[in-house]
């Protein structure tokens, strides 16, 4: 048994415990509270004066699918041979040994939604995964936990190679056609009613999209501009599916539209420049404005666009520009956990949940903060042994 | 006349004044201290509880050259048609309407070094610019350096169609250019006695002669330690002033940076490691460089990282071991010194340009907001109204 004693504990869902104790057993949180008895045989971590949060969750990243420190050899983020690739799976391209994954653990990021890029209209399977482990298969929490899709400038890149889509109209048409095809595929399955002879020819992409049509998982649509957001909403309503808006750079312009439909958004990456026209109206106020209206806001790094380990600072900047501190913490814990289909397992400190815990030297929104310890599944995955940043790598 | 009173004044060169006053006249700092009389006709800013410090300086950006909210239409950063273009002038590609300039002003960045080329072996002359203004010619402070590049980008720029395709090629192209300029400079010298021997004017050579005469330093983009050493080798061969830019692996060769007195414009210090040559980005490098006594400015290298995050970069360096005073110097006076502008910029001293910012808290604190930005004595940004 592991006991974390002392420290200011941010449970996220059950308030703040000023001087808390957390008991961990068999990879799960066993108990949490102010005056818990610590069993004599427990390994005790003294967290006096420290800040404790659940493991941080990055709702949208490409960690080590787009590998760091090597060139094209490690670039596996966009299968840019076809704008519709629902059959491809992020898990087949993730290098768990890469620099970014190690940094994630070091930065207190214990869980990520790791997904294909935004080059394709339908990009493929995203995975909700832990960041600590040797092989991806043991790190998977839920897969697919969402299908990546994209509107706006990026997928239009196909037009330059003489292929559809070359316009926003083209992207929308391809998305519709693909969902229509999946709808027919689903109809055939339902009609077959278990009769193998009547089943459609197996199609990996269609099977993934059937999960979307059945609302088992969301279509997670990359949109920056508000007109692209409205296109995503239009198509979602036509096909009666759940979506999230990824990036939502102009989310603040269509707050009511998002709020009345309960569409979650994942904002970011914020520590970057406005490198293209669809980012021109980017403001760090978007998370605050949207959360105020009741929209469920998560914050992403979009690693490596912004480094995964800096997620807490992206949330801090959102707080600087109007998001409440509580919503800022939710945006990197429970909100992404729920969006990524694992809200019952991670995202808050509660008995029965996975023991994914971060011990910080300062409040996570203080720029001076460092991670003291990252605990994943009850195991100490990272421990800062001294002030030499590179000693503990 | 403008007076800022009751402020916590971070002068950079003369410590921190509690309840200090800064007097500004004709765009310059007239006086700074704790017992300064404010003339009756002065416009007074009561900065009770606030911090005042010099306007921030980012010595290496492409602000105005690689504009925000645009793709190729606003990208005038790298003239990638020839590896040797020392005669380009960043001032000719600078758009004062780049949206990032407003970000800079609101974040308290009052001067930027604007450098062309990240890929050309010789990319052109960069200049320092005040971030407030509508016409570049009125915003220019001075030419500050000739930009060069070593490493991956330099050898990739031509796509192998011509030299350089290797690090050897890059070094050879740089040497050959400097050698050619040296003989051009000799001809110019001879022509002083005999005007008939005046060589034909050559803009490329004229730019390089400025480097050979030490009027301008060579700003060399380099990441890897071996590229840094190549830059030092060539700078010594031709006896030119060298400034290193980015220099992620500078921590490996501090001994030589120290020995040859080479300053470093370091950064951005938080970034994904996009290339092989950036693989060894370490967060403690600013602390190591300062500890070894190397003159260092911290840069966002905008738009690599947004210029508005300059204090954020300095704050991260402090988190990772740099002392606070050094961090503040690295985004003010050190940047001014490396650009040769310390007589005008980088600290709050009488006679210097009145580029100041008023903050509602510690400048390195993430939640601190800039309340006022003053450039050349004019209030160009006020957060409240």
CSV table of N, CA and C in Angstrom, one decimal, chain A residues 144-210:
chain,number,residue,atom,x,y,z
A,144,UNK,N,-11.4,2.2,-30.2
A,144,UNK,CA,-11.3,3.7,-30.5
A,144,UNK,C,-12.2,4.4,-29.5
A,145,UNK,N,-11.7,5.6,-29.0
A,145,UNK,CA,-12.5,6.3,-28.1
A,145,UNK,C,-13.1,7.6,-28.8
A,146,UNK,N,-12.9,7.6,-30.0
A,146,UNK,CA,-13.4,8.8,-30.8
A,146,UNK,C,-12.8,8.6,-32.2
A,147,UNK,N,-13.5,9.1,-33.2
A,147,UNK,CA,-12.9,9.1,-34.6
A,147,UNK,C,-12.5,10.6,-34.9
A,148,UNK,N,-11.3,10.7,-35.4
A,148,UNK,CA,-10.8,12.1,-35.7
A,148,UNK,C,-11.4,12.5,-37.1
A,149,UNK,N,-11.8,13.7,-37.2
A,149,UNK,CA,-12.3,14.3,-38.4
A,149,UNK,C,-11.8,15.7,-38.5
A,150,UNK,N,-11.8,16.3,-39.7
A,150,UNK,CA,-11.3,17.7,-39.8
A,150,UNK,C,-12.0,18.4,-40.9
A,151,UNK,N,-12.3,19.7,-40.6
A,151,UNK,CA,-12.8,20.7,-41.6
A,151,UNK,C,-11.9,21.9,-41.6
A,152,UNK,N,-12.2,22.8,-42.5
A,152,UNK,CA,-11.3,24.0,-42.6
A,152,UNK,C,-10.1,23.8,-43.5
A,153,UNK,N,-9.1,24.6,-43.2
A,153,UNK,CA,-8.0,24.7,-44.2
A,153,UNK,C,-7.2,23.4,-44.4
A,154,UNK,N,-6.9,22.6,-43.4
A,154,UNK,CA,-6.0,21.5,-43.5
A,154,UNK,C,-6.4,20.5,-44.6
A,155,UNK,N,-7.6,19.9,-44.5
A,155,UNK,CA,-7.9,18.9,-45.5
A,155,UNK,C,-8.0,19.4,-46.9
A,156,UNK,N,-8.2,20.7,-47.1
A,156,UNK,CA,-8.3,21.3,-48.4
A,156,UNK,C,-6.9,21.1,-49.1
A,157,UNK,N,-5.9,20.8,-48.4
A,157,UNK,CA,-4.6,20.6,-49.0
A,157,UNK,C,-4.6,19.6,-50.1
A,158,UNK,N,-5.6,18.6,-50.1
A,158,UNK,CA,-5.7,17.6,-51.2
A,158,UNK,C,-5.9,18.3,-52.5
A,159,UNK,N,-6.5,19.5,-52.5
A,159,UNK,CA,-6.8,20.2,-53.7
A,159,UNK,C,-5.6,20.5,-54.5
A,160,UNK,N,-4.5,20.8,-53.8
A,160,UNK,CA,-3.3,21.2,-54.5
A,160,UNK,C,-2.7,20.0,-55.2
A,161,UNK,N,-3.1,18.8,-54.8
A,161,UNK,CA,-2.6,17.6,-55.5
A,161,UNK,C,-3.7,17.0,-56.4
A,162,UNK,N,-4.6,17.9,-56.8
A,162,UNK,CA,-5.6,17.5,-57.8
A,162,UNK,C,-6.7,16.5,-57.3
A,163,UNK,N,-6.9,16.5,-56.0
A,163,UNK,CA,-7.8,15.5,-55.4
A,163,UNK,C,-8.8,16.2,-54.5
A,164,UNK,N,-10.0,15.7,-54.5
A,164,UNK,CA,-11.0,16.3,-53.6
A,164,UNK,C,-10.6,15.9,-52.1
A,165,UNK,N,-10.8,16.8,-51.2
A,165,UNK,CA,-11.4,18.1,-51.3
A,165,UNK,C,-10.4,19.3,-51.6
A,166,UNK,N,-10.9,20.2,-52.4
A,166,UNK,CA,-10.1,21.4,-52.6
A,166,UNK,C,-10.8,22.6,-52.0
A,167,UNK,N,-12.0,22.4,-51.5
A,167,UNK,CA,-12.8,23.5,-50.9
A,167,UNK,C,-13.5,23.0,-49.6
A,168,UNK,N,-14.0,23.9,-48.8
A,168,UNK,CA,-14.8,23.6,-47.7
A,168,UNK,C,-16.0,22.8,-48.1
A,169,UNK,N,-16.6,23.1,-49.2
A,169,UNK,CA,-17.8,22.4,-49.7
A,169,UNK,C,-17.4,20.9,-49.9
A,170,UNK,N,-16.2,20.7,-50.5
A,170,UNK,CA,-15.7,19.4,-50.8
A,170,UNK,C,-15.5,18.6,-49.6
A,171,UNK,N,-14.9,19.2,-48.5
A,171,UNK,CA,-14.7,18.5,-47.3
A,171,UNK,C,-16.1,18.0,-46.7
A,172,UNK,N,-17.0,18.9,-46.7
A,172,UNK,CA,-18.3,18.6,-46.1
A,172,UNK,C,-19.0,17.5,-46.9
A,173,UNK,N,-18.9,17.6,-48.2
A,173,UNK,CA,-19.5,16.5,-49.1
A,173,UNK,C,-18.9,15.2,-48.8
A,174,UNK,N,-17.6,15.1,-48.7
A,174,UNK,CA,-16.9,13.8,-48.4
A,174,UNK,C,-17.3,13.3,-47.0
A,175,UNK,N,-17.4,14.2,-46.1
A,175,UNK,CA,-17.8,13.7,-44.7
A,175,UNK,C,-19.2,13.2,-44.8
A,176,UNK,N,-20.1,13.9,-45.5
A,176,UNK,CA,-21.5,13.4,-45.6
A,176,UNK,C,-21.6,12.0,-46.3
A,177,UNK,N,-20.9,11.9,-47.5
A,177,UNK,CA,-20.9,10.7,-48.2
A,177,UNK,C,-20.4,9.5,-47.4
A,178,UNK,N,-19.4,9.8,-46.6
A,178,UNK,CA,-18.8,8.7,-45.8
A,178,UNK,C,-19.8,8.2,-44.7
A,179,UNK,N,-20.4,9.2,-44.1
A,179,UNK,CA,-21.4,8.9,-43.1
A,179,UNK,C,-22.6,8.1,-43.7
A,180,UNK,N,-22.9,8.6,-44.9
A,180,UNK,CA,-24.1,7.9,-45.5
A,180,UNK,C,-23.7,6.5,-45.8
A,181,UNK,N,-22.5,6.3,-46.3
A,181,UNK,CA,-22.1,4.9,-46.6
A,181,UNK,C,-22.1,4.1,-45.3
A,182,UNK,N,-21.6,4.6,-44.2
A,182,UNK,CA,-21.6,3.9,-43.0
A,182,UNK,C,-23.1,3.6,-42.5
A,183,UNK,N,-24.0,4.5,-42.8
A,183,UNK,CA,-25.4,4.3,-42.4
A,183,UNK,C,-25.9,3.1,-43.2
A,184,UNK,N,-25.6,3.0,-44.5
A,184,UNK,CA,-26.0,1.9,-45.3
A,184,UNK,C,-25.4,0.6,-44.7
A,185,UNK,N,-24.2,0.7,-44.3
A,185,UNK,CA,-23.5,-0.5,-43.8
A,185,UNK,C,-24.1,-0.9,-42.5
A,186,UNK,N,-24.5,0.0,-41.7
A,186,UNK,CA,-25.2,-0.3,-40.4
A,186,UNK,C,-26.5,-0.9,-40.7
A,187,UNK,N,-27.2,-0.4,-41.7
A,187,UNK,CA,-28.6,-0.9,-42.1
A,187,UNK,C,-28.5,-2.4,-42.5
A,188,UNK,N,-27.4,-2.7,-43.2
A,188,UNK,CA,-27.2,-4.0,-43.7
A,188,UNK,C,-27.0,-5.0,-42.5
A,189,UNK,N,-26.2,-4.5,-41.5
A,189,UNK,CA,-25.9,-5.3,-40.3
A,189,UNK,C,-27.2,-5.5,-39.6
A,190,UNK,N,-28.0,-4.5,-39.5
A,190,UNK,CA,-29.2,-4.6,-38.7
A,190,UNK,C,-30.2,-5.5,-39.4
A,191,UNK,N,-30.2,-5.4,-40.7
A,191,UNK,CA,-31.1,-6.3,-41.5
A,191,UNK,C,-30.7,-7.7,-41.4
A,192,UNK,N,-29.4,-8.0,-41.4
A,192,UNK,CA,-28.9,-9.3,-41.3
A,192,UNK,C,-29.3,-10.0,-40.0
A,193,UNK,N,-29.4,-9.2,-39.0
A,193,UNK,CA,-29.9,-9.7,-37.8
A,193,UNK,C,-29.2,-11.0,-37.3
A,194,UNK,N,-27.9,-11.0,-37.4
A,194,UNK,CA,-27.2,-12.1,-36.9
A,194,UNK,C,-26.9,-13.2,-38.0
A,195,UNK,N,-27.5,-13.1,-39.1
A,195,UNK,CA,-27.3,-14.1,-40.2
A,195,UNK,C,-26.0,-13.7,-40.9
A,196,UNK,N,-25.0,-14.6,-40.7
A,196,UNK,CA,-23.7,-14.2,-41.3
A,196,UNK,C,-23.7,-14.1,-42.8
A,197,UNK,N,-24.5,-14.8,-43.5
A,197,UNK,CA,-24.5,-14.8,-44.9
A,197,UNK,C,-25.1,-13.4,-45.4
A,198,UNK,N,-25.8,-12.8,-44.6
A,198,UNK,CA,-26.4,-11.5,-45.0
A,198,UNK,C,-25.6,-10.3,-44.6
A,199,UNK,N,-24.6,-10.6,-43.8
A,199,UNK,CA,-23.7,-9.4,-43.3
A,199,UNK,C,-23.0,-8.8,-44.5
A,200,UNK,N,-22.8,-7.5,-44.4
A,200,UNK,CA,-22.0,-6.8,-45.5
A,200,UNK,C,-20.5,-7.3,-45.4
A,201,UNK,N,-19.8,-7.1,-46.6
A,201,UNK,CA,-18.4,-7.5,-46.5
A,201,UNK,C,-17.7,-6.6,-45.5
A,202,UNK,N,-16.9,-7.3,-44.6
A,202,UNK,CA,-16.3,-6.5,-43.5
A,202,UNK,C,-15.4,-5.3,-44.0
A,203,UNK,N,-15.6,-4.2,-43.4
A,203,UNK,CA,-14.9,-3.0,-43.8
A,203,UNK,C,-14.5,-2.3,-42.5
A,204,UNK,N,-13.2,-2.2,-42.2
A,204,UNK,CA,-12.7,-1.7,-41.0
A,204,UNK,C,-13.1,-0.3,-40.7
A,205,UNK,N,-13.1,0.5,-41.8
A,205,UNK,CA,-13.5,1.9,-41.6
A,205,UNK,C,-15.0,2.1,-41.3
A,206,UNK,N,-15.8,1.3,-42.0
A,206,UNK,CA,-17.2,1.4,-41.7
A,206,UNK,C,-17.6,0.9,-40.3
A,207,UNK,N,-16.8,-0.1,-39.8
A,207,UNK,CA,-17.1,-0.6,-38.5
A,207,UNK,C,-16.8,0.5,-37.4
A,208,UNK,N,-15.8,1.3,-37.7
A,208,UNK,CA,-15.5,2.3,-36.8
A,208,UNK,C,-16.6,3.4,-36.8
A,209,UNK,N,-17.0,3.7,-38.0
A,209,UNK,CA,-18.1,4.8,-38.1
A,209,UNK,C,-19.4,4.3,-37.6
A,210,UNK,N,-19.6,3.0,-37.6
A,210,UNK,CA,-20.9,2.5,-37.0
A,210,UNK,C,-20.9,2.8,-35.5
